[in-house]
């Protein structure tokens, strides 16, 4: 069996000052009325003005070189900012995908022209991306994607449909995973294209979630012309590239902090006089959170060193989403409250929202079963 190792997470003296700066910025920018109901929305909260304010403050594109609008800061500093944003439940949806995974992908594989075109705008909080991977019938089995880019003079003609595309309706670009080779060449025949969402022939249709909210979409591409300079990396290298993109998607603190607003409200509700069982439950959840933070920081360090911590990132996501789904279960077992979306009581309000969103956390970015298959393969067990 292959050993799985996490290098010790970096620590640094900058953390307390930077944390304090981010907290002060959040209190100032979001104000005192940014209550538990909004905090529970967090990375579903789409607020371009907030994203631009973050960009202005230098907290987007933090680790990229200054020549692409970045700020040459460390992965640990970025980690601190991201963690504080999520712990506060800040509305990060507008810039999230671009800053987390699209920009690092373009920085690594994109052409110089692509980098100069989009990275400074992403760092300014003005340019938003969506992920064009899943299709009806190929979510887990990404290699079965059917959207095809047919080479033509000067570019490609693309036809297909992407599903579950988060915030496609507010995105400027999509990174499209598509077939460019023979259908039977599952991995070798795929590529990634930088697609301008304003291109004629692209239709974005809303798909509502269980709560009736609109963040998902279906994106259809009907014989869309995409110029050849939109190719990211090498033709036919899309599979390797998309795997490295997923390492950025799977390892961050967003993989264990999406239901944190409920843990905060739970502690607040129990605070006056917790009994022994309640103290034990909170202690256990907090201990898990501490371990997840260390593991996630370790992956951030490996990414910063240019390593490919795909296996470690997968472990963090699997453990992190289990933790996120445990919080509403434990909250319900500790406090007998009716979960009500419009309740005046903050705990009941946040509980209601979290119950509706928690099931999805182990689906997005790869389901639990798929992640465990990857972990087993990485450990040499299959
Ligand atoms: C909140 C949210 C946001 C999302 N945003 C995006 C986005 O922006 N862009 C995008 O491209 N996609 C997005 N997705 C889609 C997500 O990546 C897919 O839902 C996910 O990969 C699962 O694919 P599927 O829904 O087609 O389920 P399926 O692949 O049909 O799986 C159904 C069930 O079968 C199980 N299963 C499938 N294959 C296997 C196997 N080989 N072994 C064991 N079990 C298996 C799965 O674990 C799952 O339980 C999002 C999903 C969610 C929930």
GROMACS .gro file of C-alpha atoms and ligand atoms in nm:
model
  435
    1UNK     CA    1   0.000   0.000   0.000
    2UNK     CA    2   0.129   0.348  -0.089
    3UNK     CA    3   0.183   0.580   0.208
    4UNK     CA    4  -0.024   0.897   0.218
    5UNK     CA    5   0.165   1.186   0.370
    6UNK     CA    6   0.070   1.541   0.461
    7UNK     CA    7   0.366   1.771   0.507
    8UNK     CA    8   0.348   1.984   0.825
    9UNK     CA    9   0.142   2.297   0.752
   10UNK     CA   10   0.327   2.623   0.723
   11UNK     CA   11   0.288   2.866   1.006
   12UNK     CA   12   0.381   3.228   1.002
   13UNK     CA   13   0.380   3.536   1.217
   14UNK     CA   14   0.167   3.727   0.964
   15UNK     CA   15  -0.146   3.540   1.059
   16UNK     CA   16  -0.277   3.738   1.358
   17UNK     CA   17  -0.232   4.079   1.193
   18UNK     CA   18  -0.374   3.967   0.860
   19UNK     CA   19  -0.668   3.797   1.029
   20UNK     CA   20  -0.743   4.113   1.226
   21UNK     CA   21  -0.723   4.322   0.908
   22UNK     CA   22  -0.965   4.094   0.721
   23UNK     CA   23  -1.209   4.088   1.014
   24UNK     CA   24  -1.208   4.468   1.041
   25UNK     CA   25  -1.262   4.496   0.664
   26UNK     CA   26  -1.556   4.252   0.677
   27UNK     CA   27  -1.726   4.432   0.966
   28UNK     CA   28  -1.678   4.766   0.792
   29UNK     CA   29  -1.781   4.652   0.443
   30UNK     CA   30  -2.072   4.423   0.526
   31UNK     CA   31  -2.194   4.621   0.825
   32UNK     CA   32  -2.379   4.525   1.143
   33UNK     CA   33  -2.694   4.410   0.961
   34UNK     CA   34  -2.511   4.122   0.792
   35UNK     CA   35  -2.684   3.863   1.010
   36UNK     CA   36  -2.691   3.483   1.041
   37UNK     CA   37  -2.940   3.432   0.752
   38UNK     CA   38  -2.701   3.606   0.508
   39UNK     CA   39  -2.394   3.440   0.660
   40UNK     CA   40  -2.548   3.097   0.600
   41UNK     CA   41  -2.571   3.182   0.226
   42UNK     CA   42  -2.199   3.267   0.211
   43UNK     CA   43  -2.053   3.133  -0.111
   44UNK     CA   44  -2.398   3.138  -0.273
   45UNK     CA   45  -2.413   3.512  -0.205
   46UNK     CA   46  -2.337   3.689  -0.536
   47UNK     CA   47  -2.227   4.047  -0.476
   48UNK     CA   48  -2.004   4.208  -0.744
   49UNK     CA   49  -1.959   4.526  -0.534
   50UNK     CA   50  -1.816   4.314  -0.251
   51UNK     CA   51  -1.588   4.126  -0.494
   52UNK     CA   52  -1.459   4.455  -0.634
   53UNK     CA   53  -1.393   4.584  -0.281
   54UNK     CA   54  -1.192   4.269  -0.207
   55UNK     CA   55  -1.000   4.314  -0.532
   56UNK     CA   56  -0.923   4.675  -0.441
   57UNK     CA   57  -0.796   4.562  -0.102
   58UNK     CA   58  -0.554   4.320  -0.278
   59UNK     CA   59  -0.723   4.002  -0.154
   60UNK     CA   60  -0.796   3.843  -0.491
   61UNK     CA   61  -0.521   3.692  -0.704
   62UNK     CA   62  -0.309   3.710  -0.394
   63UNK     CA   63  -0.045   3.452  -0.491
   64UNK     CA   64   0.001   3.546  -0.858
   65UNK     CA   65   0.284   3.756  -0.996
   66UNK     CA   66   0.226   4.133  -1.001
   67UNK     CA   67   0.262   4.141  -1.381
   68UNK     CA   68  -0.076   3.963  -1.405
   69UNK     CA   69  -0.248   4.186  -1.150
   70UNK     CA   70  -0.154   3.960  -0.857
   71UNK     CA   71   0.010   4.048  -0.529
   72UNK     CA   72   0.302   3.800  -0.490
   73UNK     CA   73   0.180   3.690  -0.150
   74UNK     CA   74   0.214   3.343   0.001
   75UNK     CA   75  -0.032   3.055  -0.015
   76UNK     CA   76  -0.062   3.079   0.362
   77UNK     CA   77  -0.166   3.445   0.343
   78UNK     CA   78  -0.429   3.358   0.083
   79UNK     CA   79  -0.545   3.074   0.307
   80UNK     CA   80  -0.594   3.313   0.599
   81UNK     CA   81  -0.803   3.555   0.389
   82UNK     CA   82  -1.020   3.278   0.243
   83UNK     CA   83  -1.078   3.124   0.583
   84UNK     CA   84  -1.182   3.456   0.736
   85UNK     CA   85  -1.419   3.530   0.445
   86UNK     CA   86  -1.591   3.195   0.486
   87UNK     CA   87  -1.598   3.203   0.865
   88UNK     CA   88  -1.778   3.539   0.836
   89UNK     CA   89  -2.013   3.401   0.569
   90UNK     CA   90  -1.909   3.676   0.325
   91UNK     CA   91  -2.086   3.685  -0.017
   92UNK     CA   92  -1.804   3.541  -0.228
   93UNK     CA   93  -1.994   3.371  -0.514
   94UNK     CA   94  -1.916   3.628  -0.785
   95UNK     CA   95  -1.537   3.589  -0.785
   96UNK     CA   96  -1.502   3.249  -0.612
   97UNK     CA   97  -1.458   3.010  -0.906
   98UNK     CA   98  -1.232   3.248  -1.098
   99UNK     CA   99  -1.001   3.317  -0.804
  100UNK     CA  100  -0.996   2.959  -0.672
  101UNK     CA  101  -0.945   2.750  -0.983
  102UNK     CA  102  -0.985   2.918  -1.324
  103UNK     CA  103  -0.705   3.171  -1.275
  104UNK     CA  104  -0.452   2.920  -1.133
  105UNK     CA  105  -0.531   2.694  -1.430
  106UNK     CA  106  -0.474   2.977  -1.680
  107UNK     CA  107  -0.160   3.083  -1.498
  108UNK     CA  108  -0.024   2.730  -1.530
  109UNK     CA  109  -0.142   2.625  -1.877
  110UNK     CA  110  -0.281   2.935  -2.050
  111UNK     CA  111  -0.112   3.138  -2.321
  112UNK     CA  112   0.054   3.469  -2.242
  113UNK     CA  113  -0.232   3.651  -2.421
  114UNK     CA  114  -0.494   3.466  -2.212
  115UNK     CA  115  -0.312   3.553  -1.890
  116UNK     CA  116  -0.289   3.920  -1.979
  117UNK     CA  117  -0.651   3.930  -2.095
  118UNK     CA  118  -0.823   3.783  -1.787
  119UNK     CA  119  -0.597   3.761  -1.482
  120UNK     CA  120  -0.577   4.135  -1.398
  121UNK     CA  121  -0.957   4.162  -1.428
  122UNK     CA  122  -1.007   3.860  -1.201
  123UNK     CA  123  -0.771   4.010  -0.943
  124UNK     CA  124  -0.973   4.334  -0.959
  125UNK     CA  125  -1.293   4.140  -0.876
  126UNK     CA  126  -1.446   4.232  -1.212
  127UNK     CA  127  -1.432   3.911  -1.414
  128UNK     CA  128  -1.624   3.598  -1.318
  129UNK     CA  129  -1.596   3.238  -1.438
  130UNK     CA  130  -1.807   2.923  -1.445
  131UNK     CA  131  -1.703   2.558  -1.466
  132UNK     CA  132  -1.810   2.372  -1.780
  133UNK     CA  133  -1.744   2.012  -1.680
  134UNK     CA  134  -2.066   1.822  -1.592
  135UNK     CA  135  -2.325   1.713  -1.847
  136UNK     CA  136  -2.645   1.511  -1.822
  137UNK     CA  137  -2.506   1.157  -1.801
  138UNK     CA  138  -2.147   1.259  -1.731
  139UNK     CA  139  -2.107   1.414  -1.390
  140UNK     CA  140  -1.902   1.157  -1.204
  141UNK     CA  141  -1.779   1.003  -1.526
  142UNK     CA  142  -1.629   1.324  -1.664
  143UNK     CA  143  -1.440   1.134  -1.933
  144UNK     CA  144  -1.777   1.047  -2.090
  145UNK     CA  145  -1.848   1.417  -2.169
  146UNK     CA  146  -2.008   1.450  -2.512
  147UNK     CA  147  -1.970   1.823  -2.583
  148UNK     CA  148  -1.751   1.829  -2.891
  149UNK     CA  149  -1.522   2.094  -3.040
  150UNK     CA  150  -1.473   2.024  -3.411
  151UNK     CA  151  -1.158   2.184  -3.559
  152UNK     CA  152  -1.240   2.430  -3.842
  153UNK     CA  153  -1.040   2.706  -4.011
  154UNK     CA  154  -0.921   2.948  -3.739
  155UNK     CA  155  -1.076   2.764  -3.446
  156UNK     CA  156  -1.345   2.518  -3.340
  157UNK     CA  157  -1.718   2.468  -3.379
  158UNK     CA  158  -1.859   2.356  -3.045
  159UNK     CA  159  -2.187   2.173  -2.987
  160UNK     CA  160  -2.317   2.025  -2.660
  161UNK     CA  161  -2.479   2.104  -2.327
  162UNK     CA  162  -2.332   2.154  -1.981
  163UNK     CA  163  -2.540   2.104  -1.667
  164UNK     CA  164  -2.531   2.228  -1.303
  165UNK     CA  165  -2.317   2.521  -1.418
  166UNK     CA  166  -2.300   2.740  -1.109
  167UNK     CA  167  -2.359   3.111  -1.178
  168UNK     CA  168  -2.316   3.071  -1.555
  169UNK     CA  169  -2.582   3.343  -1.586
  170UNK     CA  170  -2.344   3.594  -1.421
  171UNK     CA  171  -2.013   3.467  -1.561
  172UNK     CA  172  -1.799   3.636  -1.823
  173UNK     CA  173  -1.613   3.317  -1.916
  174UNK     CA  174  -1.645   2.941  -1.892
  175UNK     CA  175  -1.358   2.694  -1.891
  176UNK     CA  176  -1.511   2.432  -2.113
  177UNK     CA  177  -1.406   2.069  -2.094
  178UNK     CA  178  -1.485   1.911  -2.430
  179UNK     CA  179  -1.397   1.637  -2.674
  180UNK     CA  180  -1.154   1.724  -2.950
  181UNK     CA  181  -1.039   1.371  -3.035
  182UNK     CA  182  -1.193   1.032  -3.106
  183UNK     CA  183  -1.486   0.934  -2.882
  184UNK     CA  184  -1.318   0.606  -2.789
  185UNK     CA  185  -1.006   0.787  -2.659
  186UNK     CA  186  -1.170   0.868  -2.323
  187UNK     CA  187  -0.882   1.061  -2.168
  188UNK     CA  188  -0.657   1.156  -2.459
  189UNK     CA  189  -0.929   1.309  -2.673
  190UNK     CA  190  -1.026   1.599  -2.445
  191UNK     CA  191  -0.926   1.966  -2.431
  192UNK     CA  192  -1.012   2.283  -2.240
  193UNK     CA  193  -1.127   2.606  -2.403
  194UNK     CA  194  -1.157   2.957  -2.263
  195UNK     CA  195  -1.509   3.048  -2.373
  196UNK     CA  196  -1.643   3.403  -2.368
  197UNK     CA  197  -2.002   3.365  -2.244
  198UNK     CA  198  -2.118   3.646  -2.476
  199UNK     CA  199  -2.032   3.435  -2.784
  200UNK     CA  200  -2.332   3.392  -3.020
  201UNK     CA  201  -2.490   3.044  -2.998
  202UNK     CA  202  -2.455   3.005  -2.618
  203UNK     CA  203  -2.784   2.980  -2.424
  204UNK     CA  204  -2.796   2.983  -2.043
  205UNK     CA  205  -3.115   2.841  -1.888
  206UNK     CA  206  -3.184   2.844  -1.513
  207UNK     CA  207  -3.223   2.524  -1.308
  208UNK     CA  208  -3.374   2.589  -0.963
  209UNK     CA  209  -3.247   2.402  -0.657
  210UNK     CA  210  -3.455   2.233  -0.385
  211UNK     CA  211  -3.502   2.571  -0.208
  212UNK     CA  212  -3.626   2.734  -0.531
  213UNK     CA  213  -3.305   2.937  -0.565
  214UNK     CA  214  -3.124   3.003  -0.891
  215UNK     CA  215  -2.753   2.931  -0.902
  216UNK     CA  216  -2.747   2.621  -1.127
  217UNK     CA  217  -2.790   2.645  -1.503
  218UNK     CA  218  -2.791   2.443  -1.818
  219UNK     CA  219  -2.561   2.593  -2.080
  220UNK     CA  220  -2.618   2.485  -2.439
  221UNK     CA  221  -2.369   2.550  -2.715
  222UNK     CA  222  -2.516   2.530  -3.062
  223UNK     CA  223  -2.245   2.517  -3.330
  224UNK     CA  224  -2.059   2.796  -3.148
  225UNK     CA  225  -1.744   2.929  -3.315
  226UNK     CA  226  -1.454   2.949  -3.070
  227UNK     CA  227  -1.125   3.094  -3.201
  228UNK     CA  228  -0.813   2.876  -3.188
  229UNK     CA  229  -0.640   3.112  -2.945
  230UNK     CA  230  -0.903   3.009  -2.685
  231UNK     CA  231  -0.735   2.669  -2.645
  232UNK     CA  232  -0.589   2.635  -2.295
  233UNK     CA  233  -0.268   2.430  -2.288
  234UNK     CA  234  -0.223   2.156  -2.546
  235UNK     CA  235  -0.485   2.002  -2.770
  236UNK     CA  236  -0.574   1.662  -2.621
  237UNK     CA  237  -0.423   1.744  -2.277
  238UNK     CA  238  -0.759   1.843  -2.123
  239UNK     CA  239  -0.780   1.540  -1.896
  240UNK     CA  240  -0.449   1.603  -1.715
  241UNK     CA  241  -0.530   1.975  -1.694
  242UNK     CA  242  -0.880   1.922  -1.555
  243UNK     CA  243  -0.738   1.690  -1.287
  244UNK     CA  244  -0.499   1.962  -1.170
  245UNK     CA  245  -0.791   2.211  -1.174
  246UNK     CA  246  -0.985   1.975  -0.947
  247UNK     CA  247  -0.697   1.974  -0.694
  248UNK     CA  248  -0.751   2.351  -0.655
  249UNK     CA  249  -1.128   2.292  -0.631
  250UNK     CA  250  -1.113   2.017  -0.371
  251UNK     CA  251  -0.867   2.119  -0.105
  252UNK     CA  252  -0.956   2.466   0.025
  253UNK     CA  253  -1.136   2.570   0.342
  254UNK     CA  254  -1.459   2.597   0.141
  255UNK     CA  255  -1.463   2.217   0.175
  256UNK     CA  256  -1.524   2.225   0.547
  257UNK     CA  257  -1.664   2.571   0.620
  258UNK     CA  258  -1.986   2.579   0.413
  259UNK     CA  259  -2.209   2.495   0.712
  260UNK     CA  260  -1.998   2.677   0.974
  261UNK     CA  261  -2.266   2.945   1.031
  262UNK     CA  262  -2.476   2.673   1.193
  263UNK     CA  263  -2.193   2.565   1.426
  264UNK     CA  264  -2.156   2.929   1.533
  265UNK     CA  265  -2.531   2.965   1.600
  266UNK     CA  266  -2.535   2.630   1.779
  267UNK     CA  267  -2.259   2.739   2.017
  268UNK     CA  268  -2.438   3.072   2.071
  269UNK     CA  269  -2.765   2.895   2.149
  270UNK     CA  270  -2.599   2.653   2.395
  271UNK     CA  271  -2.367   2.909   2.548
  272UNK     CA  272  -2.558   3.013   2.861
  273UNK     CA  273  -2.556   2.669   3.022
  274UNK     CA  274  -2.439   2.369   2.814
  275UNK     CA  275  -2.471   2.026   2.977
  276UNK     CA  276  -2.193   1.764   2.964
  277UNK     CA  277  -2.324   1.592   2.647
  278UNK     CA  278  -2.354   1.926   2.466
  279UNK     CA  279  -2.001   2.026   2.569
  280UNK     CA  280  -1.868   1.691   2.447
  281UNK     CA  281  -2.043   1.729   2.109
  282UNK     CA  282  -1.909   2.083   2.055
  283UNK     CA  283  -1.561   1.974   2.165
  284UNK     CA  284  -1.563   1.688   1.917
  285UNK     CA  285  -1.677   1.908   1.626
  286UNK     CA  286  -1.417   2.172   1.714
  287UNK     CA  287  -1.140   1.911   1.729
  288UNK     CA  288  -1.239   1.785   1.382
  289UNK     CA  289  -1.235   2.141   1.254
  290UNK     CA  290  -0.882   2.197   1.390
  291UNK     CA  291  -0.753   1.882   1.216
  292UNK     CA  292  -0.921   1.975   0.886
  293UNK     CA  293  -0.763   2.320   0.900
  294UNK     CA  294  -0.417   2.171   0.943
  295UNK     CA  295  -0.470   1.924   0.659
  296UNK     CA  296  -0.604   2.193   0.427
  297UNK     CA  297  -0.312   2.425   0.507
  298UNK     CA  298  -0.075   2.140   0.433
  299UNK     CA  299  -0.235   2.099   0.086
  300UNK     CA  300  -0.211   2.476   0.029
  301UNK     CA  301   0.163   2.447   0.097
  302UNK     CA  302   0.202   2.157  -0.148
  303UNK     CA  303   0.013   2.349  -0.420
  304UNK     CA  304   0.235   2.650  -0.359
  305UNK     CA  305   0.546   2.436  -0.408
  306UNK     CA  306   0.410   2.323  -0.746
  307UNK     CA  307   0.343   1.966  -0.626
  308UNK     CA  308   0.028   1.782  -0.730
  309UNK     CA  309  -0.148   1.689  -0.403
  310UNK     CA  310  -0.450   1.534  -0.581
  311UNK     CA  311  -0.473   1.248  -0.331
  312UNK     CA  312  -0.437   1.468  -0.022
  313UNK     CA  313  -0.689   1.721  -0.162
  314UNK     CA  314  -0.936   1.438  -0.218
  315UNK     CA  315  -0.896   1.318   0.141
  316UNK     CA  316  -0.954   1.674   0.270
  317UNK     CA  317  -1.271   1.711   0.063
  318UNK     CA  318  -1.410   1.374   0.170
  319UNK     CA  319  -1.345   1.433   0.542
  320UNK     CA  320  -1.445   1.801   0.514
  321UNK     CA  321  -1.784   1.738   0.355
  322UNK     CA  322  -1.858   1.462   0.608
  323UNK     CA  323  -1.788   1.720   0.881
  324UNK     CA  324  -2.011   1.978   0.712
  325UNK     CA  325  -2.298   1.730   0.691
  326UNK     CA  326  -2.250   1.621   1.052
  327UNK     CA  327  -2.309   1.975   1.186
  328UNK     CA  328  -2.686   1.990   1.107
  329UNK     CA  329  -2.735   1.633   1.233
  330UNK     CA  330  -2.564   1.711   1.564
  331UNK     CA  331  -2.736   2.050   1.594
  332UNK     CA  332  -3.077   1.884   1.562
  333UNK     CA  333  -2.988   1.622   1.821
  334UNK     CA  334  -2.877   1.888   2.073
  335UNK     CA  335  -3.152   2.148   2.036
  336UNK     CA  336  -3.519   2.069   1.977
  337UNK     CA  337  -3.607   2.353   1.734
  338UNK     CA  338  -3.835   2.371   1.431
  339UNK     CA  339  -3.621   2.449   1.126
  340UNK     CA  340  -3.797   2.752   0.974
  341UNK     CA  341  -3.654   2.954   0.682
  342UNK     CA  342  -3.830   3.278   0.783
  343UNK     CA  343  -3.792   3.233   1.160
  344UNK     CA  344  -3.696   3.529   1.379
  345UNK     CA  345  -3.477   3.293   1.580
  346UNK     CA  346  -3.131   3.287   1.418
  347UNK     CA  347  -3.064   2.923   1.506
  348UNK     CA  348  -3.393   2.798   1.349
  349UNK     CA  349  -3.333   3.013   1.040
  350UNK     CA  350  -2.976   2.893   0.982
  351UNK     CA  351  -3.073   2.532   1.062
  352UNK     CA  352  -3.346   2.543   0.794
  353UNK     CA  353  -3.108   2.673   0.529
  354UNK     CA  354  -2.831   2.431   0.621
  355UNK     CA  355  -3.062   2.129   0.612
  356UNK     CA  356  -3.149   2.221   0.252
  357UNK     CA  357  -2.792   2.284   0.135
  358UNK     CA  358  -2.594   2.021   0.329
  359UNK     CA  359  -2.680   1.725   0.101
  360UNK     CA  360  -2.521   1.901  -0.197
  361UNK     CA  361  -2.180   1.951  -0.034
  362UNK     CA  362  -2.080   1.589  -0.093
  363UNK     CA  363  -2.192   1.608  -0.459
  364UNK     CA  364  -2.027   1.925  -0.594
  365UNK     CA  365  -1.665   1.887  -0.700
  366UNK     CA  366  -1.696   1.505  -0.705
  367UNK     CA  367  -1.926   1.275  -0.507
  368UNK     CA  368  -1.819   1.088  -0.195
  369UNK     CA  369  -1.817   0.751  -0.378
  370UNK     CA  370  -1.595   0.887  -0.656
  371UNK     CA  371  -1.356   1.049  -0.407
  372UNK     CA  372  -1.323   0.726  -0.212
  373UNK     CA  373  -1.247   0.541  -0.536
  374UNK     CA  374  -0.971   0.795  -0.610
  375UNK     CA  375  -0.832   0.758  -0.257
  376UNK     CA  376  -0.834   0.379  -0.284
  377UNK     CA  377  -0.652   0.396  -0.618
  378UNK     CA  378  -0.402   0.648  -0.480
  379UNK     CA  379  -0.327   0.415  -0.191
  380UNK     CA  380  -0.274   0.125  -0.431
  381UNK     CA  381  -0.583  -0.060  -0.306
  382UNK     CA  382  -0.750  -0.094  -0.647
  383LIG     C1  383  -2.399   2.267  -0.551
  383LIG     C2  384  -2.342   2.208  -0.677
  383LIG     C3  385  -2.273   2.288  -0.764
  383LIG     C4  386  -2.221   2.234  -0.883
  383LIG     N1  387  -2.157   2.318  -0.971
  383LIG     C5  388  -2.108   2.267  -1.087
  383LIG     C6  389  -2.044   2.353  -1.183
  383LIG     O1  390  -2.036   2.475  -1.162
  383LIG     N2  391  -1.996   2.300  -1.297
  383LIG     C7  392  -2.003   2.166  -1.323
  383LIG     O2  393  -1.952   2.123  -1.426
  383LIG     N3  394  -2.066   2.081  -1.236
  383LIG     C8  395  -2.119   2.129  -1.120
  383LIG     N4  396  -2.184   2.046  -1.031
  383LIG     C9  397  -2.206   1.907  -1.071
  383LIG    C10  398  -2.130   1.804  -0.990
  383LIG     O3  399  -1.993   1.805  -1.021
  383LIG    C11  400  -2.196   1.668  -1.023
  383LIG     O4  401  -2.326   1.672  -0.968
  383LIG    C12  402  -2.122   1.552  -0.965
  383LIG     O5  403  -1.999   1.534  -1.030
  383LIG    C13  404  -2.205   1.423  -0.974
  383LIG     O6  405  -2.248   1.401  -1.106
  383LIG     P1  406  -2.402   1.367  -1.139
  383LIG     O7  407  -2.486   1.469  -1.070
  383LIG     O8  408  -2.413   1.350  -1.286
  383LIG     O9  409  -2.429   1.227  -1.064
  383LIG     P2  410  -2.393   1.083  -1.120
  383LIG    O10  411  -2.257   1.080  -1.176
  383LIG    O11  412  -2.506   1.036  -1.207
  383LIG    O12  413  -2.394   0.999  -0.985
  383LIG    C14  414  -2.515   0.958  -0.919
  383LIG    C15  415  -2.477   0.871  -0.799
  383LIG    O13  416  -2.405   0.753  -0.845
  383LIG    C16  417  -2.279   0.743  -0.779
  383LIG     N5  418  -2.179   0.694  -0.873
  383LIG    C17  419  -2.159   0.735  -1.001
  383LIG     N6  420  -2.055   0.669  -1.057
  383LIG    C18  421  -2.008   0.585  -0.960
  383LIG    C19  422  -1.900   0.490  -0.956
  383LIG     N7  423  -1.820   0.470  -1.061
  383LIG     N8  424  -1.880   0.422  -0.840
  383LIG    C20  425  -1.960   0.442  -0.732
  383LIG     N9  426  -2.065   0.529  -0.731
  383LIG    C21  427  -2.087   0.600  -0.843
  383LIG    C22  428  -2.245   0.885  -0.737
  383LIG    O14  429  -2.156   0.887  -0.626
  383LIG    C23  430  -2.382   0.943  -0.702
  383LIG    O15  431  -2.417   0.908  -0.569
  383LIG    C24  432  -2.238   2.096  -0.913
  383LIG    C25  433  -2.310   2.015  -0.824
  383LIG    C26  434  -2.361   2.069  -0.707
  383LIG    C27  435  -2.439   1.979  -0.616
   0.00000   0.00000   0.00000
